[in-house]
Every structure is written in structure tokens, then in C-alpha cells.
Short mmCIF file of C-alpha atoms in Angstrom, two decimals:
data_model
loop_
_atom_site.label_atom_id
_atom_site.label_comp_id
_atom_site.label_asym_id
_atom_site.label_seq_id
_atom_site.Cartn_x
_atom_site.Cartn_y
_atom_site.Cartn_z
CA MET V 18 94.04 99.87 53.91
CA LEU V 19 92.61 103.25 54.95
CA ARG V 20 95.30 103.56 57.60
CA ARG V 21 97.92 103.08 54.93
CA TYR V 22 96.52 105.91 52.83
CA LEU V 23 96.16 108.12 55.90
CA GLY V 24 99.79 107.45 56.70
CA GLU V 25 100.77 108.43 53.18
CA PHE V 26 98.76 111.64 53.50
CA LEU V 27 100.35 112.58 56.84
CA GLY V 28 103.74 111.77 55.42
CA LEU V 29 102.95 114.08 52.51
CA ARG V 30 102.18 116.93 54.94
CA ALA V 31 105.51 116.39 56.68
CA LEU V 32 107.27 116.41 53.33
CA TRP V 33 105.50 119.67 52.42
CA ALA V 34 106.71 121.32 55.65
CA ARG V 35 110.30 120.31 54.96
CA LEU V 36 110.11 121.48 51.37
CA LYS V 37 108.65 124.83 52.45
CA ALA V 38 111.54 125.36 54.86
CA PHE V 39 113.96 124.44 52.10
CA THR V 40 112.53 127.02 49.69
CA GLN V 41 112.88 129.74 52.29
CA ASP V 42 116.60 129.05 52.58
CA ARG V 43 118.38 132.01 50.86
CA ARG V 44 121.81 130.41 50.78
CA GLY V 45 121.69 129.39 47.14
CA ASN V 46 119.96 129.70 43.79
CA VAL V 47 118.86 126.11 44.13
CA ALA V 48 116.09 127.34 46.43
CA VAL V 49 114.61 129.40 43.60
CA ILE V 50 114.79 126.53 41.15
CA PHE V 51 113.29 124.07 43.58
CA ALA V 52 110.50 126.46 44.54
CA VAL V 53 109.44 126.70 40.89
CA SER V 54 109.22 122.92 40.59
CA LEU V 55 107.68 122.33 44.01
CA VAL V 56 104.03 122.86 43.09
CA PRO V 57 103.87 120.42 40.15
CA LEU V 58 105.91 117.89 42.16
CA CYS V 59 103.44 117.94 45.05
CA LEU V 60 100.49 117.81 42.68
CA ALA V 61 101.96 114.74 41.02
CA ILE V 62 102.37 113.05 44.40
CA GLY V 63 98.81 114.00 45.38
CA ALA V 64 97.43 112.78 42.08
CA SER V 65 99.13 109.41 42.52
CA LEU V 66 97.50 109.09 45.94
CA ASP V 67 94.03 109.82 44.57
CA TYR V 68 94.52 107.46 41.66
CA ALA V 69 95.66 104.74 44.10
CA ARG V 70 92.44 105.28 46.05
CA ALA V 71 90.44 104.97 42.84
CA THR V 72 92.24 101.73 41.99
CA MET V 73 91.31 100.34 45.40
CA VAL V 74 87.64 101.25 44.86
CA ARG V 75 87.62 99.63 41.42
CA ALA V 76 89.16 96.41 42.79
CA ALA V 77 86.56 96.23 45.57
CA MET V 78 83.73 96.82 43.09
CA ASN V 79 85.07 94.12 40.78
CA GLU V 80 85.25 91.61 43.62
CA ALA V 81 81.68 92.33 44.75
CA LEU V 82 80.42 92.27 41.15
CA ASP V 83 82.01 88.85 40.55
CA VAL V 84 79.95 87.40 43.41
CA ALA V 85 76.80 89.18 42.21
CA ALA V 86 77.27 87.90 38.65
CA LEU V 87 77.77 84.33 39.88
CA ALA V 88 74.59 84.60 41.96
CA VAL V 89 72.50 85.78 39.01
CA GLY V 90 74.16 83.25 36.71
CA GLY V 91 72.94 80.48 38.97
CA LYS V 92 69.36 81.20 37.90
CA LYS V 93 69.20 80.77 34.15
CA ASN V 94 65.53 81.72 33.75
CA ILE V 95 65.47 84.62 36.20
CA SER V 96 63.45 87.71 35.26
CA GLN V 97 65.19 91.02 34.67
CA SER V 98 63.59 92.56 37.75
CA ASP V 99 64.59 89.66 39.99
CA ALA V 100 68.08 89.67 38.49
CA ASN V 101 68.53 93.35 39.32
CA THR V 102 67.34 92.78 42.90
CA LEU V 103 69.51 89.71 43.44
CA ALA V 104 72.63 91.32 42.00
CA GLN V 105 72.18 94.40 44.18
CA GLN V 106 71.76 92.27 47.30
CA TYR V 107 74.97 90.35 46.64
CA PHE V 108 76.89 93.50 45.73
CA ASN V 109 75.79 95.30 48.89
CA ALA V 110 76.74 92.31 51.05
CA ASN V 111 80.26 92.16 49.62
CA TYR V 112 81.26 95.77 48.93
CA LYS V 113 82.99 96.94 52.11
CA ILE V 114 84.60 100.28 51.17
CA ASP V 115 83.95 103.26 53.46
CA PRO V 116 81.21 105.66 52.18
CA SER V 117 83.76 108.50 52.18
CA TYR V 118 85.04 106.96 48.95
CA GLY V 119 81.67 107.56 47.31
CA THR V 120 78.52 105.50 46.93
CA PRO V 121 78.38 103.19 43.88
CA ALA V 122 75.43 103.52 41.54
CA ALA V 123 72.75 100.84 41.34
CA VAL V 124 74.04 97.62 39.80
CA SER V 125 73.00 97.08 36.19
CA VAL V 126 72.41 93.53 34.89
CA SER V 127 72.54 92.34 31.28
CA ILE V 128 71.53 88.73 30.53
CA SER V 129 72.21 86.90 27.27
CA SER V 130 71.68 83.29 26.23
CA SER V 131 75.16 82.31 27.43
CA SER V 132 76.32 84.90 29.95
CA VAL V 133 75.48 87.51 32.57
CA THR V 134 77.16 90.91 32.85
CA VAL V 135 76.81 93.21 35.86
CA THR V 136 78.16 96.76 36.04
CA THR V 137 78.29 99.71 38.39
CA SER V 138 80.15 103.00 38.78
CA ASP V 139 81.23 105.45 41.45
CA VAL V 140 82.14 109.12 41.60
CA MET V 141 84.98 109.10 44.11
CA PRO V 142 85.76 112.36 45.96
CA THR V 143 89.42 113.35 45.68
CA THR V 144 91.75 114.63 48.38
CA MET V 145 94.83 116.28 46.85
CA LEU V 146 93.48 116.89 43.35
CA LYS V 147 90.96 119.33 44.79
CA ILE V 148 93.83 121.84 44.83
CA VAL V 149 93.67 122.07 41.04
CA GLY V 150 89.87 121.92 40.86
CA VAL V 151 89.43 118.17 40.33
CA SER V 152 86.90 117.30 43.05
CA SER V 153 86.12 113.72 41.99
CA LEU V 154 87.23 110.82 39.81
CA PRO V 155 84.87 108.51 37.88
CA VAL V 156 85.37 104.80 38.63
CA SER V 157 83.56 102.00 36.81
CA ALA V 158 83.67 98.20 37.00
CA SER V 159 81.97 95.19 35.44
CA SER V 160 81.95 91.41 35.66
CA THR V 161 80.78 88.79 33.19
CA VAL V 162 80.13 85.12 33.91
CA ALA V 163 79.39 82.45 31.34
CA TRP V 164 77.71 79.08 31.76
CA ALA V 165 80.48 76.53 31.45
CA GLY V 166 78.35 73.55 30.47
CA THR V 167 80.24 71.32 32.91
CA ALA V 168 80.70 67.76 31.62
CA LYS V 169 80.32 65.52 34.69
CA LEU V 170 80.30 66.75 38.27
CA TRP V 171 79.53 65.09 41.61
CA VAL V 172 79.21 67.36 44.65
CA SER V 173 78.72 66.36 48.28
CA LEU V 174 77.45 69.07 50.63
CA VAL V 175 78.64 68.17 54.13
CA LEU V 176 76.81 70.65 56.35
CA ASP V 177 77.06 71.34 60.06
CA ASN V 178 73.65 71.00 61.74
CA THR V 179 74.86 71.46 65.33
CA GLY V 180 73.03 73.57 67.88
CA SER V 181 75.26 76.62 67.48
CA MET V 182 74.13 77.01 63.86
CA ALA V 183 71.08 78.76 65.37
CA ASP V 184 73.31 81.64 66.52
CA THR V 185 72.94 85.00 64.77
CA ASP V 186 75.47 87.63 63.77
CA SER V 187 75.20 91.36 64.50
CA THR V 188 72.57 91.77 61.76
CA GLY V 189 70.27 89.15 63.30
CA LEU V 190 70.85 86.63 60.48
CA SER V 191 71.36 83.10 61.80
CA LYS V 192 74.06 80.86 60.42
CA MET V 193 71.49 78.20 59.55
CA ALA V 194 69.28 80.65 57.65
CA ALA V 195 72.27 81.90 55.65
CA LEU V 196 73.40 78.33 54.98
CA LYS V 197 70.00 77.42 53.57
CA THR V 198 70.03 80.46 51.28
CA ALA V 199 73.56 79.64 50.13
CA ALA V 200 72.74 75.97 49.53
CA HIS V 201 69.61 76.77 47.53
CA GLN V 202 71.60 79.21 45.39
CA LEU V 203 74.31 76.62 44.80
CA LEU V 204 71.76 73.95 43.82
CA ASP V 205 70.14 76.36 41.35
CA THR V 206 73.51 77.05 39.77
CA LEU V 207 74.50 73.39 39.54
CA LYS V 208 71.15 72.48 38.02
CA ALA V 209 71.52 75.23 35.42
CA SER V 210 75.04 74.09 34.52
CA ALA V 211 74.05 70.51 33.63
CA SER V 212 73.94 69.99 29.87
CA ASN V 213 71.98 66.75 30.35
CA PRO V 214 70.03 65.24 33.28
CA GLY V 215 72.48 63.45 35.56
CA ASP V 216 75.56 65.31 34.36
CA VAL V 217 75.62 67.05 37.75
CA GLN V 218 74.66 65.09 40.88
CA VAL V 219 74.62 66.16 44.52
CA SER V 220 74.48 64.47 47.93
CA ILE V 221 73.61 66.25 51.18
CA ILE V 222 75.13 65.08 54.47
CA PRO V 223 73.82 66.97 57.53
CA PHE V 224 75.96 66.13 60.57
CA ALA V 225 76.36 66.79 64.28
CA ARG V 226 77.89 64.17 66.61
CA ASP V 227 76.28 61.56 64.35
CA VAL V 228 74.60 61.45 60.97
CA ASN V 229 70.99 60.36 60.50
CA ILE V 230 70.59 57.83 57.69
CA GLY V 231 66.88 57.23 58.33
CA THR V 232 65.24 54.08 59.66
CA GLY V 233 64.81 52.44 56.26
CA TYR V 234 68.24 50.79 56.52
CA SER V 235 67.50 48.94 59.79
CA ASN V 236 67.88 45.50 58.13
CA ALA V 237 70.94 46.36 56.03
CA SER V 238 73.76 43.83 56.26
CA TRP V 239 76.30 46.62 56.67
CA LEU V 240 74.62 48.00 59.82
CA SER V 241 75.49 46.80 63.33
CA PHE V 242 73.31 47.15 66.43
CA SER V 243 76.09 46.03 68.77
CA ASP V 244 76.34 49.42 70.48
CA PHE V 245 72.56 49.85 70.44
CA ASP V 246 72.04 46.55 72.29
CA ALA V 247 75.04 46.88 74.61
CA ALA V 248 74.58 46.94 78.38
CA PRO V 249 76.57 48.80 81.02
CA PRO V 250 78.31 46.81 83.79
CA THR V 251 75.82 44.68 85.73
CA PRO V 252 74.81 46.16 89.11
CA SER V 253 75.49 44.38 92.39
CA ASN V 254 73.11 41.54 93.25
CA SER V 255 72.29 43.34 96.49
CA ILE V 256 70.41 46.05 94.60
CA GLY V 257 66.76 45.56 93.70
CA PRO V 258 63.29 47.18 93.70
CA GLY V 259 63.06 50.19 95.98
CA GLY V 260 66.83 50.44 96.32
CA GLY V 261 68.99 53.38 95.38
CA CYS V 262 70.38 53.95 91.88
CA PRO V 263 73.70 52.08 91.52
CA TRP V 264 75.19 54.68 89.17
CA GLN V 265 76.31 58.24 89.71
CA ASP V 266 77.28 60.77 87.06
CA TYR V 267 80.58 61.57 88.74
CA ASP V 268 81.58 57.89 88.87
CA GLU V 269 80.08 56.09 85.87
CA GLY V 270 79.10 59.12 83.79
CA TYR V 271 75.39 58.25 83.85
CA HIS V 272 72.54 57.81 86.32
CA CYS V 273 69.09 56.16 86.52
CA THR V 274 65.90 56.97 84.67
CA SER V 275 62.31 56.00 85.35
CA GLY V 276 61.94 53.72 82.32
CA PRO V 277 63.54 52.31 79.17
CA SER V 278 62.56 55.14 76.80
CA ASN V 279 65.39 57.42 75.70
CA GLY V 280 65.14 60.66 77.61
CA ALA V 281 62.91 59.26 80.40
CA SER V 282 62.82 61.32 83.59
CA ASP V 283 65.65 60.99 86.10
CA THR V 284 65.25 59.04 89.33
CA ASN V 285 67.39 58.25 92.36
CA ALA V 286 65.56 55.02 93.23
CA ILE V 287 64.70 51.76 91.50
CA PRO V 288 60.89 51.55 90.98
CA TYR V 289 59.14 49.30 93.49
CA TRP V 290 55.65 49.43 91.96
CA GLY V 291 54.20 49.77 88.48
CA SER V 292 55.10 48.60 84.99
CA TYR V 293 58.82 49.04 85.57
CA SER V 294 59.06 47.57 89.06
CA GLY V 295 62.63 46.40 89.60
CA TYR V 296 63.86 47.98 86.35
CA ILE V 297 67.30 49.57 86.64
CA CYS V 298 67.52 51.88 83.62
CA PRO V 299 70.75 53.76 82.78
CA SER V 300 70.64 57.21 81.20
CA LEU V 301 72.88 59.03 78.74
CA THR V 302 76.66 58.52 78.79
CA VAL V 303 79.07 61.43 78.99
CA THR V 304 79.92 60.91 75.31
CA GLY V 305 76.26 61.32 74.32
CA HIS V 306 75.20 57.68 73.86
CA TYR V 307 71.85 56.39 75.13
CA TRP V 308 71.80 53.02 76.88
CA ASN V 309 68.86 51.40 75.08
CA GLY V 310 67.27 49.21 77.69
CA CYS V 311 67.11 48.31 81.39
CA PHE V 312 68.18 45.60 83.80
CA ASP V 313 65.20 43.60 85.08
CA SER V 314 65.79 42.60 88.70
CA SER V 315 64.40 39.30 89.94
CA GLY V 316 64.81 37.26 93.11
CA TRP V 317 64.94 38.30 96.75
CA TRP V 318 67.94 39.39 98.80
CA GLY V 319 70.19 38.22 96.04
CA TYR V 320 68.92 39.71 92.85
CA THR V 321 69.55 38.53 89.32
CA HIS V 322 69.83 41.34 86.78
CA THR V 323 68.89 40.56 83.18
CA TRP V 324 69.56 43.15 80.48
CA LYS V 325 66.53 43.83 78.27
CA ALA V 326 67.49 45.88 75.23
CA ASN V 327 64.91 48.07 73.56
CA PRO V 328 63.58 46.71 70.24
CA HIS V 329 65.36 47.92 67.11
CA SER V 330 62.11 49.56 66.05
CA THR V 331 62.95 52.32 68.56
CA TRP V 332 66.10 53.21 66.59
CA THR V 333 65.82 56.75 65.19
CA GLY V 334 68.27 56.37 62.29
CA CYS V 335 71.40 57.72 64.00
CA VAL V 336 74.78 56.28 63.02
CA THR V 337 78.04 56.93 64.84
CA ASP V 338 81.71 56.38 63.98
CA ARG V 339 82.83 52.95 62.78
CA GLY V 340 85.42 50.83 64.55
CA GLY V 341 85.82 48.86 67.73
CA SER V 342 83.58 49.70 70.65
CA ALA V 343 86.72 50.39 72.69
CA LYS V 344 89.06 52.81 70.91
CA PRO V 345 91.52 52.51 69.22
CA ASN V 346 90.84 49.01 67.87
CA GLY V 347 89.67 49.14 64.28
CA GLN V 348 88.73 52.79 64.21
CA ALA V 349 90.76 53.42 61.04
CA VAL V 350 88.06 51.87 58.82
CA ASP V 351 86.11 55.13 58.63
CA VAL V 352 89.05 57.35 57.78
CA ARG V 353 90.12 54.88 55.06
CA ASN V 354 86.61 54.53 53.63
CA THR V 355 86.82 50.75 54.08
CA THR V 356 84.01 48.73 52.47
CA PRO V 357 81.87 47.13 55.21
CA THR V 358 81.97 43.33 55.42
CA ILE V 359 80.18 40.98 57.82
CA SER V 360 83.43 39.09 58.41
CA ASP V 361 84.93 42.23 60.00
CA PRO V 362 82.51 43.60 62.64
CA THR V 363 84.61 46.75 63.11
CA SER V 364 83.95 47.69 59.47
CA LEU V 365 80.16 47.76 59.94
CA PHE V 366 78.29 51.02 60.43
CA VAL V 367 77.16 51.49 64.01
CA ALA V 368 73.54 52.27 64.91
CA GLU V 369 72.82 54.14 68.11
CA ASN V 370 70.40 56.58 69.66
CA THR V 371 71.68 59.95 70.84
CA PRO V 372 70.15 63.36 71.46
CA SER V 373 73.03 64.84 69.40
CA CYS V 374 71.73 63.57 66.06
CA PRO V 375 70.55 65.72 63.14
CA THR V 376 66.83 65.76 62.49
CA ALA V 377 67.55 65.95 58.75
CA THR V 378 68.54 62.62 57.19
CA ILE V 379 71.30 62.26 54.63
CA LEU V 380 70.37 62.32 50.95
CA PRO V 381 72.47 60.06 48.69
CA LEU V 382 73.90 61.27 45.40
CA GLY V 383 71.27 62.19 42.83
CA TYR V 384 69.76 64.92 40.68
CA ASP V 385 66.20 65.17 41.98
CA TRP V 386 66.51 68.92 42.47
CA ASN V 387 63.20 69.23 44.31
CA ALA V 388 64.25 66.56 46.81
CA LEU V 389 67.62 68.25 47.27
CA SER V 390 65.94 71.60 47.91
CA SER V 391 63.51 70.04 50.39
CA LYS V 392 66.39 68.40 52.22
CA VAL V 393 68.05 71.78 52.70
CA ASP V 394 64.80 73.18 54.10
CA SER V 395 64.52 70.30 56.59
CA MET V 396 67.80 71.08 58.36
CA GLN V 397 67.53 72.19 62.01
CA PRO V 398 70.29 73.04 64.52
CA ASN V 399 70.94 70.38 67.17
CA GLY V 400 73.82 68.63 68.90
CA SER V 401 77.61 68.70 69.24
CA THR V 402 80.33 68.69 66.58
CA ASN V 403 82.02 65.71 64.92
CA GLN V 404 83.27 66.93 61.54
CA THR V 405 84.88 63.57 60.82
CA ILE V 406 81.62 61.66 60.55
CA GLY V 407 80.18 64.21 58.14
CA MET V 408 83.33 64.14 56.07
CA VAL V 409 83.52 60.34 55.77
CA TRP V 410 79.83 60.04 54.82
CA GLY V 411 80.32 62.71 52.17
CA TRP V 412 83.19 60.63 50.81
CA GLN V 413 81.11 57.44 50.99
CA SER V 414 78.30 59.12 49.05
CA MET V 415 80.68 59.37 46.08
CA THR V 416 82.23 55.89 46.50
CA GLN V 417 80.99 52.74 44.76
CA GLY V 418 79.33 50.09 46.90
CA ALA V 419 77.72 50.00 50.33
CA PRO V 420 76.32 51.79 52.12
CA LEU V 421 74.95 54.36 49.64
CA ASN V 422 75.66 52.70 46.28
CA PRO V 423 76.03 55.70 43.97
CA PRO V 424 75.78 55.11 40.22
CA VAL V 425 78.78 54.06 38.17
CA MET V 426 81.00 57.12 37.89
CA PRO V 427 81.45 58.27 34.27
CA THR V 428 85.00 58.74 33.04
CA GLY V 429 86.25 62.27 33.69
CA THR V 430 83.80 63.02 36.49
CA GLN V 431 85.01 65.66 38.94
CA ARG V 432 84.20 64.86 42.59
CA VAL V 433 83.93 67.82 44.96
CA MET V 434 83.16 67.98 48.67
CA ILE V 435 82.08 71.20 50.40
CA LEU V 436 82.47 70.87 54.18
CA LEU V 437 81.03 73.69 56.31
CA SER V 438 81.19 73.86 60.10
CA ASP V 439 80.76 76.61 62.66
CA GLY V 440 82.56 74.98 65.56
CA LEU V 441 85.50 72.98 66.75
CA ASN V 442 85.37 69.20 67.15
CA THR V 443 83.99 68.35 70.60
CA GLN V 444 82.66 64.77 70.59
CA ASN V 445 82.53 61.44 68.78
CA ARG V 446 81.74 57.83 69.65
CA TRP V 447 84.70 57.51 72.02
CA SER V 448 85.89 60.97 73.02
CA GLY V 449 84.76 64.39 74.17
CA ASN V 450 82.04 65.93 76.28
CA GLY V 451 80.30 68.05 73.64
CA TYR V 452 81.81 71.32 74.89
CA ASP V 453 85.61 71.20 74.95
CA VAL V 454 87.80 70.65 71.89
CA SER V 455 88.76 67.00 71.32
CA SER V 456 92.18 66.46 69.75
CA ASP V 457 91.19 62.83 69.08
CA VAL V 458 88.38 63.93 66.78
CA ASP V 459 90.70 66.43 65.09
CA GLY V 460 93.22 63.66 64.44
CA ARG V 461 90.64 61.43 62.80
CA LEU V 462 89.49 64.32 60.61
CA ALA V 463 93.04 64.93 59.41
CA LEU V 464 93.46 61.28 58.41
CA ALA V 465 90.10 61.13 56.65
CA CYS V 466 90.77 64.32 54.70
CA SER V 467 94.23 63.17 53.65
CA ASN V 468 92.89 59.86 52.38
CA ALA V 469 89.94 61.43 50.57
CA LYS V 470 92.23 63.86 48.76
CA ALA V 471 94.48 60.95 47.78
CA ASP V 472 91.36 59.31 46.33
CA GLY V 473 90.86 62.32 44.04
CA ILE V 474 88.24 64.25 46.02
CA ILE V 475 88.56 68.05 45.75
CA ILE V 476 87.72 69.46 49.18
CA TYR V 477 86.50 72.96 50.05
CA THR V 478 86.16 73.81 53.73
CA LEU V 479 84.41 76.73 55.40
CA PHE V 480 84.76 77.74 59.05
CA VAL V 481 81.93 80.02 60.23
CA ASN V 482 83.40 81.99 63.12
CA ILE V 483 80.99 84.80 63.99
CA ASN V 484 82.88 87.99 64.91
CA GLY V 485 86.20 86.15 64.59
CA GLY V 486 86.42 85.21 68.27
CA SER V 487 87.86 81.73 67.68
CA GLY V 488 90.47 82.58 65.08
CA SER V 489 90.76 80.02 62.33
CA SER V 490 90.23 76.26 62.33
CA ALA V 491 93.53 74.49 61.70
CA PRO V 492 91.81 71.09 61.13
CA LEU V 493 89.49 72.50 58.47
CA GLN V 494 92.28 74.52 56.89
CA GLY V 495 94.40 71.39 56.67
CA CYS V 496 91.48 69.44 55.24
CA ALA V 497 91.03 71.74 52.23
CA SER V 498 92.74 70.73 48.99
CA ASP V 499 94.76 73.96 49.03
CA LYS V 500 94.75 77.39 50.71
CA SER V 501 92.40 78.90 48.13
CA LYS V 502 89.77 76.33 49.07
CA TYR V 503 89.58 77.25 52.76
CA PHE V 504 87.31 80.08 53.92
CA THR V 505 87.13 81.71 57.36
CA LEU V 506 83.80 83.54 57.63
CA THR V 507 82.98 86.07 60.35
CA THR V 508 79.38 86.94 59.43
CA SER V 509 76.43 84.78 58.44
CA SER V 510 76.02 86.55 55.10
CA GLN V 511 79.55 85.55 54.08
CA ILE V 512 78.32 81.95 53.83
CA ILE V 513 76.23 83.02 50.85
CA SER V 514 79.05 84.83 49.05
CA ALA V 515 81.54 82.02 49.79
CA PHE V 516 79.25 79.41 48.24
CA ALA V 517 78.89 81.62 45.17
CA THR V 518 82.67 81.85 44.92
CA ILE V 519 83.02 78.07 45.18
CA VAL V 520 80.50 77.56 42.38
CA GLY V 521 82.70 79.72 40.18
CA GLN V 522 85.80 77.76 41.12
CA ILE V 523 84.38 74.31 40.43
CA GLY V 524 83.48 75.33 36.90
CA ALA V 525 79.69 75.36 36.86
CA LEU V 526 80.05 79.05 36.07
CA ARG V 527 83.19 80.91 35.13
CA VAL V 528 84.09 84.58 35.40
CA THR V 529 85.22 85.61 31.92
CA GLN V 530 86.02 89.27 32.51
#
């Protein structure tokens, strides 16, 4: 924008030079007439430039004030001092005009029983108007938000908990820290907007490659341990205690470990002595799945290998994508939000252990605001990215029946999903290595988003791309309900302002002027 105004200014100088040459032309009386009108003409052009600059400053102040007002409005019982501090923080984070345009005054906050108004002003230095002694122009702006008293609202926060969320931007603020601040602010606003307990309910779905549903569901009829109990191909009967490991990473994608525990130390030989003598224990697959158990070798010079799966009590609560164990059979059940039934094994949710699992468990739909806040605090960065599994569990949290059994949805309830991720899809149950982009995962996300929108879910998506190095995320952009509901963010602090904007859009608060 500044380049545009600079170009206008340079163009004005060129125009002035041509006009000066024209007035010095003695070949006609028109030169005299034009010379008389030249000064007011140039002043008018200069004034329009300065007023355009003032309009730009006012627009930027209004935009930053809208976010600040929404932030303060999210805390109905906030003190005046805290309101002033909070509004100033949000304004400073979102006002991006160069200081040469003046420094806005401290933000003023006025709170009533039904609304919040924030104001500020600037004294903008002029450029061309200085010629006639006008050295500055006053610019003021304000924003008012009112509590909307939303009728019924369900919101699912589907939040990336992958390892890269620990990364910081140029200010040293990590993406995870900013996400927690933004989520707390959003919860405060939603709580304040509820006319009655339960009018607004929220679920939280932390995700990485998997989601963590907690171990309390281990006996649920909709949960399958088929992958958890599964064994790799049986080794040759010539391999036994003291022999070499039958698997190599470059062939099978996994190797041997010293025992059945997930994450046990690597080994190149089958134990000959000790508790695990003759145990052939596979490690982690290339797609991030732990083999949960070992082959027990028995016999002599012709070994029999018996698979011994780890007990289900060692399950850590991780759940991966639904569908057949060998893609593509049955994998559409997730993206269609199919109700799990015992008669269709591919429809059951799949338990597994993986190092790429969030430490924070999902929280089903509810309005225990303390529990929701604690869940946000428990989130920690870990693992690779599978946006699809987060998205489908967010959808399931607002769908009647198993696995999460939300309450009966009141007539007129608005269902909203907010999906935030800082990376590209790299791995799921069947595809990817955790580092490179997986088009298979992207394709599943597109199908799931399309079906959820057809079911009436309003979807907001946010792509956190620090410093803008990765461009935009086409899968997330396509997932959003429309272009206005997709956000590309290049700093951690923009997570906070984007969440505040979304709160305003979903109607918990509304900007009135």
C-alpha cells in the first residue's frame, strides 16, 4: 500500500515538472491562465493524497479495534484496568501501519451491561498539505460489540498437537502457546454468550497422526483391537535364540527390539538368555504403528514361532483411522461418519499404540468450562500430521450415537467446527512417512470435509504457516465452508486475533459499529 502512495507522489512530482515547463511557454495566453490555476490544482491533488492516507489509517485502526473489542467482550466481568490492558494488547498485535503515519493514542474502553466500545485516535503527519501550513490530520476510530445472546450453539475445536506446534515465530512466541491463549479467550467468550447453561457446548479434539480417546473405552463394543493384536509375517523356522534379526528397515520397514514393550531398545540379535530368550520382537513400522508383541521361538533346528500379543491393558488410548487394515477396503466409513456396528468390522474404531499420538485426550461435547480450560492447558506438541482424523472426530463429537453420544440436539442449534493445523498431511494408518506430504491423506480430508458440510456443519479452517514459507494449504482452504472462513496465518500471534474474529462471525458476539 505504501508503494502505491509513493508511486502517486513520484507521479505528482513528474506532473509538476511538466506543468512548470508548460507555464514557461510564452507562445500563448493560455500559459498565463494555467499558471494562475496551477497552485490550487496541485494543492487539491496533494490534499486528496493526504486524505487517502488518513482513510487508510482509519481503516487499519477500525480493523484492529474490532479484534480488541471482541477480545474484551469475551470477558463479561472483566475489570476496567484489565479491559484496558487486554484491548491495548490486541490492538498493538493487529495494527500494522508504519510509524511514519503517526502513533495512535492509548486505546480507551467503555463497558456497559450489553456492549463494549473501544476507541483510539491518531495525529497523522501530512505530506503535501504542509505547503499550506497543515502539518497533520486528526484521525479517530471506534468499534462496538454487543453480546448476541446466542440461542443454541455447538462448537468443536479440532486442534493440531503435532511436534511442530512447539516452533516459535520471530518474536519467540510458540504456536502452541498462542493457540492456548486463543482457545482460552474463545471459551471465555462462548461461556459469556450462553443465556442458559447448556445453550453453548464445546468439544475439544487434539490430534496428530492419531487421536487419544483415553483408556476408559477399552471395553467399548465400537472399538476394535484387530490392529493392536496383529502380527507381522512369521519369521523363517530356521531362526531362533541367538540368531540374527530377521527384519531390516530397508526391507520390511521395521527391525528388532530387546523386548515386547513399545519403544524397547533396538537389537540386531534374538536374545539367547534372560526373560525374553527366543523372543523375536518387531519395532515400529514406517507408518508409525507399534507391533504390540513378540514371536516366542520354541524347538530346536526347526523353530516354531508363536505370536504373543501384549495385553490390552498396555493400550495408551490411541485410535487411528477406521476401515480395512489393507487400504482401500472400507476406508470410506470415517469420511462418511458411518455409525460403528459389530456386524461390519471395518466400521469399528481402531485401537493402536504409536509414538505419534497426542498426550491430551479428546473431550466430548459439554459445558463444563473448567474441564474445557484444563483440557486446553494439557495440550503438548508431539507427532506427525493427519488432519482427517481430527476432522472426523470433531464431526463425530456433534453426531448422535456412538462413539461419543452427545446430547439430543435442540432444534435450531448451529454446529461449528474450527480446524487449526500448522502443517501439511504427512501420515495416517496406511500412508506416509511423517515427513513428506501424503496426497492420500489430503484426499480423505477433502471427502470428510465435503460430507460434513453437507451434514450442516459450518467449518472454519486455519493454516499456521510461520513466515509464509509454505504458501497456503489447498486442502484446508477447500475444507472451509467458504473463503471467508479460511485463514492463513504467518505469525503465532495471529492465531489469537483469528480466533477472536471467528467468535464474532459465529454470533457469540457481534460488531455493531
